[in-house]
């Protein structure tokens, strides 16, 4: 008979959250159970070293690791994923795990792109601002996927005996083009009551599914003004939602949150493996659905919108995330033949996926191209309009992976580099998402002093994408690192020997805050990451015989932060050496694309055409990719002739 | 504090079924509760006199009634709906309530019309038999609403990375025309497992919903031969189901049952009132759904068909019955403005209505025209093909109501006479449905002796529709009743004074069986019923200026019995006086129409066009109808010039 295991209570400080687990439970699991977020890239395999916590009290057993410094070991740091709970314990979770510190920019960031709706989509003739204006006139008519239509009908009489259902159809068809119509069973059942109680003046909510117009709701009276929808960007790390008023096409509010699957691995490949090993696909779905619902409820409560008046959700995101959300088998995304279960997901009822809006509301997923080219990339093309331009443009999305699209109105090619999420802050000692306290701008001045700006002007707690790009470029241009990325130890007083080898001090320790440094390993990671992206760009350009001079525009998307210096992306050799006015930082094009689709049926069709017409290059099986990657593992590149402007201003100057 | 009522046990003989009810419960309700079927036309209002039972033992309280004869009162007969249970009781349910006696013909009848599938619908080139041949070549291509398609795909490889879902679509589209496709969420979820386990050789079940082709099932391997559907005729009295093999278009089996709503009233108006007064709409739905499920399960078990291989149900029936089945509000069918909730019911998932077939199987309802012209009539037109003929034809369906359609390929008009279900046996002392022991053929011979045939050659227990038609015609042609329907008492020894006035003895009492008579009240009912039908025909003919000579064909539909002498329908003045070779008895065209639709998408579209193009005449508000009705309340008619053949052979001869 198995002996029943002793129960241990684990208390986490400073939150005070506690949980009870059987003796022998891994501390990382105990943290999950208590609802504590601990950074973890490797999903608990013990090699990323992110899940550090301090044991204040209690007995534990920890496997040896090289990922803790002698100092950390002295301070009772352990890796939560390598530690077993043996008694009641008290554990302190260091501040760097905290999600809260990042909340502010998420909102700002989301708001910032809320105006990215092409002109034609604005029904009231409001002029678009910012990028929307730059991108030119919208090509889509305002024609949302879900509409509310107010219909005033004559009540039936003995001489006008048309049934309620057909009466409603006739009235709807007077206002919109809807050759094929469908009504849900529950709507049919309640129709007579709504028609009669309102004197045959009702508001019909109609959703479009392919060529079919479906009546998804019928309400008494004129409720046209209560028609909302939510666009969602399903990121591996961050989930962003915009609440859109479908009457005015206005973005009412925006909100973002961390993807709470993050406990199971920071990249989606890790999460797929975790789900396979632990039969946790339901859990994966429930977490991401929970995140989406939380965002929707937060937005609805803040804007005093009834959830029943939210009639559609449009998602875009990478292929794995869309599979997790819908609980479609994602396992072959990570394993030969590297395919998706579905690239095109037909619209379903949101309730079927557990998304809590109007219970007959519709859920749309933008189409994806391949296992590693998700609908977020299709949304990016839709937003930047590569597919409409005569000249050749390049679209680069830097996230957990780096996806690249090249093309024009006649052709589109794409590839995904598994370059890793270094520019999202992962695999970088003090890397972090673009949130409060993140260093987003960094300069080395002439006198070798440094200058930086943090998001929200907080005390620096880490470095976000734009700050990392600056750091790498500045270290390089000031000769503190050489073209291979190695520190020139002679050059700078700020380069010191740390626990993990040489490191450069960006911010000194202050007021109880740790110092912020960048290590040799961080630099190697960042160089590998940019090399992966550039190699992908090269493969696509070589395959299509596109010269650098042929590029009319480069669009750089991703969650770098607010102020990205695109010049630095050329300096480090991530983007081709084109005149700087050809490069645009376009932020989160995934959410903008989702929103565009929400507001225009034509945009959804266009997204489908884009997804169908894109040719995918599988870099893993591409013979030239590894060569290109190795050649790109220099600053800016092995072949300086590819970066004449950098060679002239930087390398030539060293 | 309310005193808790004493409980009484009521036992019903000969079944032995018993139930416990509170003291004071109405005996009819106690019978329902025990699962006993008692005839009741009025739904418990105490005026039809059908729910007679014998109290063997126990105390009761019965309201006075004129509907029991002195003899019956002596034999302890009561009306169950007017009797309260005051103590434990034993009650005998007379045989005439029994449903079992009618089972045999139901099957025969159902089988008889199973071949009524137009030629074009038979995929294997089998020649149609019987009426199908008479009706001419089928105009519909075999193209069932639900198909199983076997697709063999190449498994994905690194260089062929099409997702499972799109791979399936491509393969399906190689075989059928399906520009717009949709896949259910649950199917998407299981798709990868089915694809991989079968080596990418799967059977897809596709259902058509409007222009959309929906993948409703995916199975490993070749399962094309396992594709079945059920056509259902939802009658007020009888529910008929045909099991159809969608691979061969063959009707595999047929079954029929009484509509178990019958306890709540024999006509649907009564049932609507009952449901309104007792908030029993859910109960109404549950009963008819239960009946349909019972039929489906019976057919499936008998034919060893897996319920999961039944992929569609197509229903036709009167408007009220379709509303009950789907629990759509039917109340305005009986009340101004006399409208339906829905004439066109979009296809839904059968499971939504509680119909137990494949859980993603589809449920289709044929479209109806108006509150009193149901989809059974549309099915009748589809089957008899009025809408394709150059010449004018008349379609008459005698059921609980009498519906009439007149028209040709250019126009169709229709009307419904609320003539009552006399020819279905209701409101007639010894009337009954066409079942075992029913007198289906009746003649008065030259020597004034009588001759009859019963269904199944059983001892006569009642008279069904064809027998009633014969009886009325024979009494009239032999001068036993006059043109007003009154008995000529001098004429016949068989006319005697019964409990309810004068009556004609059709069968003498024998061997413990009661005598079978037809009473003056019965004759009045039958005459009123035929007058209603003929008046409706006249209104339509007058309104369209159609002369009797213009009629190229008359189709008479209904559950009269196997051998209907159409000549008698003219003799009594129910149908216009046309040459007899123009009249066809076509039986249950409702089920044939439903089956045709099942087998051909085009037929569904045609049914929709028929329903849309039919002009409905509301007889209740039609000024001429009452005059026509009064004029038709003679045998054959007040105006003998309308019935020259009858005037010559019968009236002239009297």
GROMACS .gro file of C-alpha atoms in nm, chain B residues 39-417:
model
  379
  693UNK     CA    1  -5.865   0.886  -2.729
  694UNK     CA    2  -5.948   1.251  -2.678
  695UNK     CA    3  -6.034   1.499  -2.946
  696UNK     CA    4  -6.124   1.792  -2.728
  697UNK     CA    5  -5.814   1.773  -2.511
  698UNK     CA    6  -6.012   1.717  -2.192
  699UNK     CA    7  -6.287   1.973  -2.230
  700UNK     CA    8  -6.559   1.713  -2.204
  701UNK     CA    9  -6.733   1.763  -2.534
  702UNK     CA   10  -6.590   1.498  -2.767
  703UNK     CA   11  -6.697   1.201  -2.559
  704UNK     CA   12  -6.401   0.990  -2.674
  705UNK     CA   13  -6.225   0.925  -2.343
  706UNK     CA   14  -6.474   0.669  -2.215
  707UNK     CA   15  -6.354   0.421  -1.956
  708UNK     CA   16  -6.525   0.179  -1.719
  709UNK     CA   17  -6.487   0.219  -1.344
  710UNK     CA   18  -6.458  -0.130  -1.196
  711UNK     CA   19  -6.395  -0.034  -0.839
  712UNK     CA   20  -6.337   0.275  -0.626
  713UNK     CA   21  -6.492   0.609  -0.547
  714UNK     CA   22  -6.510   0.888  -0.800
  715UNK     CA   23  -6.698   1.203  -0.879
  716UNK     CA   24  -6.812   1.262  -1.237
  717UNK     CA   25  -6.966   1.572  -1.390
  718UNK     CA   26  -7.295   1.508  -1.572
  719UNK     CA   27  -7.263   1.464  -1.949
  720UNK     CA   28  -7.498   1.406  -2.242
  721UNK     CA   29  -7.225   1.212  -2.420
  722UNK     CA   30  -7.293   0.880  -2.247
  723UNK     CA   31  -7.591   0.667  -2.339
  724UNK     CA   32  -7.814   0.526  -2.064
  725UNK     CA   33  -7.668   0.183  -2.142
  726UNK     CA   34  -7.315   0.311  -2.100
  727UNK     CA   35  -7.402   0.476  -1.770
  728UNK     CA   36  -7.547   0.146  -1.648
  729UNK     CA   37  -7.220  -0.026  -1.744
  730UNK     CA   38  -7.023   0.225  -1.531
  731UNK     CA   39  -6.878   0.413  -1.826
  732UNK     CA   40  -6.750   0.762  -1.742
  733UNK     CA   41  -6.567   1.029  -1.938
  734UNK     CA   42  -6.217   1.021  -1.791
  735UNK     CA   43  -6.174   1.393  -1.844
  736UNK     CA   44  -6.484   1.470  -1.636
  737UNK     CA   45  -6.408   1.234  -1.349
  738UNK     CA   46  -6.215   1.292  -1.030
  739UNK     CA   47  -6.032   1.015  -0.849
  740UNK     CA   48  -6.149   1.001  -0.483
  741UNK     CA   49  -6.001   0.671  -0.366
  742UNK     CA   50  -5.789   0.382  -0.491
  743UNK     CA   51  -5.954   0.267  -0.812
  744UNK     CA   52  -5.951   0.003  -1.080
  745UNK     CA   53  -6.045   0.122  -1.428
  746UNK     CA   54  -6.091  -0.077  -1.748
  747UNK     CA   55  -5.977   0.087  -2.070
  748UNK     CA   56  -6.197  -0.035  -2.357
  749UNK     CA   57  -6.027  -0.185  -2.658
  750UNK     CA   58  -6.118   0.100  -2.890
  751UNK     CA   59  -5.856   0.317  -2.723
  752UNK     CA   60  -5.587   0.070  -2.808
  753UNK     CA   61  -5.308   0.188  -3.034
  754UNK     CA   62  -5.177  -0.161  -3.099
  755UNK     CA   63  -5.465  -0.257  -3.326
  756UNK     CA   64  -5.343  -0.008  -3.580
  757UNK     CA   65  -4.979  -0.100  -3.600
  758UNK     CA   66  -4.990  -0.334  -3.895
  759UNK     CA   67  -5.118  -0.108  -4.166
  760UNK     CA   68  -4.890   0.171  -4.058
  761UNK     CA   69  -4.598  -0.041  -4.166
  762UNK     CA   70  -4.760  -0.164  -4.482
  763UNK     CA   71  -4.863   0.184  -4.567
  764UNK     CA   72  -4.519   0.321  -4.506
  765UNK     CA   73  -4.361   0.050  -4.718
  766UNK     CA   74  -4.610   0.092  -4.994
  767UNK     CA   75  -4.492   0.442  -5.071
  768UNK     CA   76  -4.128   0.368  -5.019
  769UNK     CA   77  -4.074   0.336  -5.391
  770UNK     CA   78  -4.214   0.676  -5.470
  771UNK     CA   79  -3.878   0.811  -5.564
  772UNK     CA   80  -3.858   0.962  -5.909
  773UNK     CA   81  -3.635   0.778  -6.152
  774UNK     CA   82  -3.357   1.029  -6.169
  775UNK     CA   83  -3.297   0.981  -5.802
  776UNK     CA   84  -3.210   0.617  -5.832
  777UNK     CA   85  -2.834   0.609  -5.877
  778UNK     CA   86  -2.802   0.250  -5.982
  779UNK     CA   87  -3.046   0.276  -6.269
  780UNK     CA   88  -3.316   0.074  -6.096
  781UNK     CA   89  -3.646   0.128  -6.265
  782UNK     CA   90  -3.902   0.296  -6.044
  783UNK     CA   91  -4.218   0.110  -5.970
  784UNK     CA   92  -4.577   0.208  -5.908
  785UNK     CA   93  -4.660   0.571  -5.883
  786UNK     CA   94  -4.303   0.680  -5.942
  787UNK     CA   95  -4.325   0.543  -6.291
  788UNK     CA   96  -4.666   0.703  -6.344
  789UNK     CA   97  -4.536   1.040  -6.232
  790UNK     CA   98  -4.275   1.021  -6.501
  791UNK     CA   99  -3.905   1.066  -6.504
  792UNK     CA  100  -3.752   1.222  -6.197
  793UNK     CA  101  -3.638   1.573  -6.252
  794UNK     CA  102  -3.379   1.571  -5.976
  795UNK     CA  103  -3.023   1.453  -5.990
  796UNK     CA  104  -2.909   1.221  -5.712
  797UNK     CA  105  -2.717   1.465  -5.494
  798UNK     CA  106  -2.801   1.396  -5.130
  799UNK     CA  107  -2.799   1.665  -4.862
  800UNK     CA  108  -2.536   1.465  -4.679
  801UNK     CA  109  -2.261   1.273  -4.856
  802UNK     CA  110  -1.975   1.056  -4.745
  803UNK     CA  111  -1.662   1.111  -4.946
  804UNK     CA  112  -1.358   0.888  -4.930
  805UNK     CA  113  -1.038   1.083  -4.978
  806UNK     CA  114  -0.690   0.942  -5.010
  807UNK     CA  115  -0.428   1.208  -4.948
  808UNK     CA  116  -0.051   1.205  -4.949
  809UNK     CA  117   0.072   1.252  -4.594
  810UNK     CA  118   0.246   1.585  -4.534
  811UNK     CA  119   0.623   1.606  -4.569
  812UNK     CA  120   0.875   1.876  -4.497
  813UNK     CA  121   0.834   1.996  -4.854
  814UNK     CA  122   0.454   1.961  -4.853
  815UNK     CA  123   0.353   2.137  -4.536
  816UNK     CA  124  -0.016   2.202  -4.607
  817UNK     CA  125  -0.209   2.180  -4.279
  818UNK     CA  126  -0.442   1.884  -4.223
  819UNK     CA  127  -0.752   2.097  -4.251
  820UNK     CA  128  -0.661   2.257  -4.584
  821UNK     CA  129  -0.531   1.922  -4.711
  822UNK     CA  130  -0.873   1.772  -4.645
  823UNK     CA  131  -1.051   2.061  -4.819
  824UNK     CA  132  -0.832   2.027  -5.127
  825UNK     CA  133  -0.905   1.654  -5.145
  826UNK     CA  134  -1.280   1.701  -5.097
  827UNK     CA  135  -1.289   1.966  -5.366
  828UNK     CA  136  -1.135   1.725  -5.611
  829UNK     CA  137  -1.453   1.519  -5.581
  830UNK     CA  138  -1.738   1.761  -5.525
  831UNK     CA  139  -1.828   2.117  -5.595
  832UNK     CA  140  -1.788   2.297  -5.264
  833UNK     CA  141  -1.676   2.656  -5.304
  834UNK     CA  142  -1.765   2.752  -4.947
  835UNK     CA  143  -1.667   2.510  -4.675
  836UNK     CA  144  -1.700   2.502  -4.300
  837UNK     CA  145  -1.574   2.260  -4.040
  838UNK     CA  146  -1.712   2.219  -3.693
  839UNK     CA  147  -1.484   2.291  -3.403
  840UNK     CA  148  -1.495   1.937  -3.262
  841UNK     CA  149  -1.411   1.791  -3.601
  842UNK     CA  150  -1.108   2.018  -3.630
  843UNK     CA  151  -0.996   1.900  -3.289
  844UNK     CA  152  -1.002   1.534  -3.377
  845UNK     CA  153  -0.887   1.574  -3.738
  846UNK     CA  154  -0.511   1.516  -3.682
  847UNK     CA  155  -0.567   1.189  -3.500
  848UNK     CA  156  -0.804   1.058  -3.772
  849UNK     CA  157  -0.572   1.168  -4.052
  850UNK     CA  158  -0.260   1.017  -3.901
  851UNK     CA  159  -0.413   0.692  -3.773
  852UNK     CA  160  -0.555   0.621  -4.117
  853UNK     CA  161  -0.246   0.710  -4.318
  854UNK     CA  162  -0.439   1.006  -4.459
  855UNK     CA  163  -0.717   0.789  -4.599
  856UNK     CA  164  -1.035   0.919  -4.446
  857UNK     CA  165  -1.406   0.941  -4.507
  858UNK     CA  166  -1.548   1.288  -4.475
  859UNK     CA  167  -1.918   1.333  -4.417
  860UNK     CA  168  -2.027   1.658  -4.573
  861UNK     CA  169  -2.364   1.820  -4.523
  862UNK     CA  170  -2.502   2.103  -4.727
  863UNK     CA  171  -2.640   2.412  -4.558
  864UNK     CA  172  -2.743   2.659  -4.821
  865UNK     CA  173  -2.433   2.727  -5.028
  866UNK     CA  174  -2.205   2.609  -4.749
  867UNK     CA  175  -2.062   2.259  -4.740
  868UNK     CA  176  -1.999   2.157  -4.382
  869UNK     CA  177  -1.769   1.877  -4.276
  870UNK     CA  178  -1.978   1.714  -4.005
  871UNK     CA  179  -1.774   1.399  -3.952
  872UNK     CA  180  -1.436   1.255  -4.036
  873UNK     CA  181  -1.362   0.886  -3.995
  874UNK     CA  182  -1.056   0.675  -4.070
  875UNK     CA  183  -1.071   0.454  -4.378
  876UNK     CA  184  -1.343   0.404  -4.634
  877UNK     CA  185  -1.683   0.422  -4.465
  878UNK     CA  186  -1.883   0.547  -4.761
  879UNK     CA  187  -2.125   0.258  -4.743
  880UNK     CA  188  -2.233   0.361  -4.392
  881UNK     CA  189  -2.431   0.668  -4.476
  882UNK     CA  190  -2.796   0.681  -4.377
  883UNK     CA  191  -3.064   0.941  -4.324
  884UNK     CA  192  -3.422   0.947  -4.211
  885UNK     CA  193  -3.720   1.117  -4.373
  886UNK     CA  194  -4.000   1.199  -4.132
  887UNK     CA  195  -4.362   1.290  -4.191
  888UNK     CA  196  -4.477   1.475  -3.881
  889UNK     CA  197  -4.848   1.414  -3.881
  890UNK     CA  198  -5.085   1.544  -3.617
  891UNK     CA  199  -5.198   1.188  -3.563
  892UNK     CA  200  -4.929   0.969  -3.712
  893UNK     CA  201  -4.556   1.009  -3.739
  894UNK     CA  202  -4.394   0.814  -4.022
  895UNK     CA  203  -4.022   0.761  -4.070
  896UNK     CA  204  -3.832   0.611  -4.362
  897UNK     CA  205  -3.473   0.499  -4.323
  898UNK     CA  206  -3.284   0.578  -4.642
  899UNK     CA  207  -2.946   0.450  -4.754
  900UNK     CA  208  -2.779   0.758  -4.899
  901UNK     CA  209  -2.534   0.548  -5.095
  902UNK     CA  210  -2.795   0.368  -5.300
  903UNK     CA  211  -3.092   0.606  -5.251
  904UNK     CA  212  -3.281   0.295  -5.142
  905UNK     CA  213  -3.550   0.309  -4.874
  906UNK     CA  214  -3.423   0.047  -4.634
  907UNK     CA  215  -3.716   0.032  -4.396
  908UNK     CA  216  -4.013   0.229  -4.274
  909UNK     CA  217  -4.194   0.263  -3.948
  910UNK     CA  218  -4.484   0.464  -3.813
  911UNK     CA  219  -4.625   0.549  -3.475
  912UNK     CA  220  -4.901   0.755  -3.323
  913UNK     CA  221  -4.806   1.108  -3.231
  914UNK     CA  222  -4.795   1.086  -2.854
  915UNK     CA  223  -4.909   1.444  -2.816
  916UNK     CA  224  -5.249   1.299  -2.894
  917UNK     CA  225  -5.335   1.288  -2.525
  918UNK     CA  226  -5.341   1.666  -2.531
  919UNK     CA  227  -5.596   1.692  -2.809
  920UNK     CA  228  -5.649   1.521  -3.141
  921UNK     CA  229  -5.605   1.834  -3.349
  922UNK     CA  230  -5.319   2.073  -3.323
  923UNK     CA  231  -5.531   2.374  -3.231
  924UNK     CA  232  -5.640   2.191  -2.916
  925UNK     CA  233  -5.279   2.108  -2.843
  926UNK     CA  234  -5.168   2.467  -2.880
  927UNK     CA  235  -5.441   2.571  -2.638
  928UNK     CA  236  -5.344   2.297  -2.397
  929UNK     CA  237  -4.978   2.397  -2.413
  930UNK     CA  238  -5.066   2.762  -2.354
  931UNK     CA  239  -5.292   2.689  -2.061
  932UNK     CA  240  -5.051   2.446  -1.899
  933UNK     CA  241  -4.720   2.599  -2.008
  934UNK     CA  242  -4.655   2.265  -2.172
  935UNK     CA  243  -4.453   2.365  -2.481
  936UNK     CA  244  -4.148   2.180  -2.352
  937UNK     CA  245  -4.364   1.874  -2.289
  938UNK     CA  246  -4.508   1.899  -2.641
  939UNK     CA  247  -4.160   1.912  -2.787
  940UNK     CA  248  -4.034   1.633  -2.572
  941UNK     CA  249  -4.321   1.406  -2.678
  942UNK     CA  250  -4.282   1.454  -3.051
  943UNK     CA  251  -3.902   1.435  -3.028
  944UNK     CA  252  -3.944   1.116  -2.830
  945UNK     CA  253  -4.168   0.974  -3.103
  946UNK     CA  254  -3.917   1.063  -3.374
  947UNK     CA  255  -3.632   0.916  -3.172
  948UNK     CA  256  -3.829   0.599  -3.107
  949UNK     CA  257  -3.890   0.556  -3.478
  950UNK     CA  258  -3.525   0.618  -3.560
  951UNK     CA  259  -3.401   0.377  -3.294
  952UNK     CA  260  -3.651   0.112  -3.404
  953UNK     CA  261  -3.541   0.140  -3.766
  954UNK     CA  262  -3.173   0.147  -3.677
  955UNK     CA  263  -3.194  -0.156  -3.450
  956UNK     CA  264  -3.401  -0.354  -3.695
  957UNK     CA  265  -3.161  -0.280  -3.980
  958UNK     CA  266  -2.848  -0.300  -3.764
  959UNK     CA  267  -2.753   0.054  -3.856
  960UNK     CA  268  -2.537   0.247  -3.610
  961UNK     CA  269  -2.711   0.568  -3.500
  962UNK     CA  270  -2.380   0.746  -3.558
  963UNK     CA  271  -2.411   0.656  -3.926
  964UNK     CA  272  -2.741   0.840  -3.956
  965UNK     CA  273  -2.629   1.181  -4.066
  966UNK     CA  274  -2.943   1.371  -4.149
  967UNK     CA  275  -3.312   1.396  -4.077
  968UNK     CA  276  -3.551   1.570  -4.313
  969UNK     CA  277  -3.896   1.651  -4.179
  970UNK     CA  278  -4.213   1.763  -4.337
  971UNK     CA  279  -4.541   1.819  -4.164
  972UNK     CA  280  -4.796   2.079  -4.081
  973UNK     CA  281  -4.674   2.411  -3.952
  974UNK     CA  282  -4.787   2.354  -3.595
  975UNK     CA  283  -4.612   2.018  -3.573
  976UNK     CA  284  -4.286   2.165  -3.703
  977UNK     CA  285  -4.318   2.438  -3.439
  978UNK     CA  286  -4.382   2.186  -3.162
  979UNK     CA  287  -4.085   1.978  -3.269
  980UNK     CA  288  -3.851   2.276  -3.261
  981UNK     CA  289  -4.026   2.441  -2.966
  982UNK     CA  290  -4.095   2.753  -3.169
  983UNK     CA  291  -4.388   2.960  -3.048
  984UNK     CA  292  -4.698   2.818  -3.226
  985UNK     CA  293  -4.960   3.030  -3.048
  986UNK     CA  294  -5.030   3.273  -3.331
  987UNK     CA  295  -5.112   2.982  -3.558
  988UNK     CA  296  -5.446   2.959  -3.381
  989UNK     CA  297  -5.496   3.326  -3.313
  990UNK     CA  298  -5.491   3.644  -3.518
  991UNK     CA  299  -5.294   3.725  -3.726
  992UNK     CA  300  -5.262   3.349  -3.785
  993UNK     CA  301  -4.892   3.344  -3.859
  994UNK     CA  302  -4.603   3.110  -3.806
  995UNK     CA  303  -4.286   3.193  -3.620
  996UNK     CA  304  -4.086   3.056  -3.910
  997UNK     CA  305  -4.194   2.919  -4.244
  998UNK     CA  306  -3.837   2.860  -4.352
  999UNK     CA  307  -3.641   2.687  -4.081
 1000UNK     CA  308  -3.267   2.695  -4.146
 1001UNK     CA  309  -3.089   2.362  -4.112
 1002UNK     CA  310  -2.977   2.302  -3.756
 1003UNK     CA  311  -2.782   2.032  -3.583
 1004UNK     CA  312  -3.022   1.746  -3.505
 1005UNK     CA  313  -2.883   1.732  -3.152
 1006UNK     CA  314  -3.005   2.088  -3.095
 1007UNK     CA  315  -3.361   1.964  -3.128
 1008UNK     CA  316  -3.284   1.650  -2.925
 1009UNK     CA  317  -3.297   1.417  -3.225
 1010UNK     CA  318  -3.061   1.130  -3.165
 1011UNK     CA  319  -2.853   1.065  -3.471
 1012UNK     CA  320  -2.482   1.138  -3.530
 1013UNK     CA  321  -2.424   1.416  -3.284
 1014UNK     CA  322  -2.318   1.657  -3.555
 1015UNK     CA  323  -2.583   1.529  -3.798
 1016UNK     CA  324  -2.809   1.785  -3.964
 1017UNK     CA  325  -3.178   1.843  -3.928
 1018UNK     CA  326  -3.371   1.993  -4.216
 1019UNK     CA  327  -3.731   2.104  -4.218
 1020UNK     CA  328  -3.907   2.153  -4.548
 1021UNK     CA  329  -4.041   2.507  -4.583
 1022UNK     CA  330  -4.405   2.584  -4.516
 1023UNK     CA  331  -4.627   2.846  -4.676
 1024UNK     CA  332  -4.849   2.973  -4.396
 1025UNK     CA  333  -4.987   2.883  -4.058
 1026UNK     CA  334  -5.232   2.639  -4.217
 1027UNK     CA  335  -5.030   2.528  -4.519
 1028UNK     CA  336  -4.740   2.328  -4.388
 1029UNK     CA  337  -4.435   2.176  -4.546
 1030UNK     CA  338  -4.632   1.853  -4.594
 1031UNK     CA  339  -4.829   2.036  -4.863
 1032UNK     CA  340  -4.512   2.173  -5.020
 1033UNK     CA  341  -4.383   1.814  -5.019
 1034UNK     CA  342  -4.707   1.710  -5.187
 1035UNK     CA  343  -4.661   1.961  -5.468
 1036UNK     CA  344  -4.296   1.859  -5.505
 1037UNK     CA  345  -4.399   1.494  -5.531
 1038UNK     CA  346  -4.691   1.539  -5.769
 1039UNK     CA  347  -4.500   1.805  -5.964
 1040UNK     CA  348  -4.787   2.051  -6.007
 1041UNK     CA  349  -4.524   2.323  -6.038
 1042UNK     CA  350  -4.375   2.171  -6.353
 1043UNK     CA  351  -4.690   2.110  -6.557
 1044UNK     CA  352  -4.829   2.322  -6.832
 1045UNK     CA  353  -5.186   2.219  -6.756
 1046UNK     CA  354  -5.367   2.298  -6.433
 1047UNK     CA  355  -5.375   2.031  -6.162
 1048UNK     CA  356  -5.537   2.007  -5.823
 1049UNK     CA  357  -5.372   1.860  -5.514
 1050UNK     CA  358  -5.596   1.767  -5.221
 1051UNK     CA  359  -5.459   1.636  -4.892
 1052UNK     CA  360  -5.717   1.500  -4.651
 1053UNK     CA  361  -5.584   1.471  -4.301
 1054UNK     CA  362  -5.675   1.642  -3.978
 1055UNK     CA  363  -5.741   1.938  -4.204
 1056UNK     CA  364  -5.810   1.942  -4.575
 1057UNK     CA  365  -5.553   2.137  -4.774
 1058UNK     CA  366  -5.594   2.219  -5.139
 1059UNK     CA  367  -5.344   2.342  -5.397
 1060UNK     CA  368  -5.432   2.446  -5.751
 1061UNK     CA  369  -5.193   2.551  -6.021
 1062UNK     CA  370  -4.937   2.483  -6.285
 1063UNK     CA  371  -4.582   2.582  -6.376
 1064UNK     CA  372  -4.675   2.950  -6.374
 1065UNK     CA  373  -4.880   2.987  -6.059
 1066UNK     CA  374  -4.988   2.803  -5.746
 1067UNK     CA  375  -5.270   2.894  -5.510
 1068UNK     CA  376  -5.358   2.714  -5.190
 1069UNK     CA  377  -5.605   2.709  -4.905
 1070UNK     CA  378  -5.679   2.509  -4.597
 1071UNK     CA  379  -6.027   2.407  -4.489
   0.00000   0.00000   0.00000
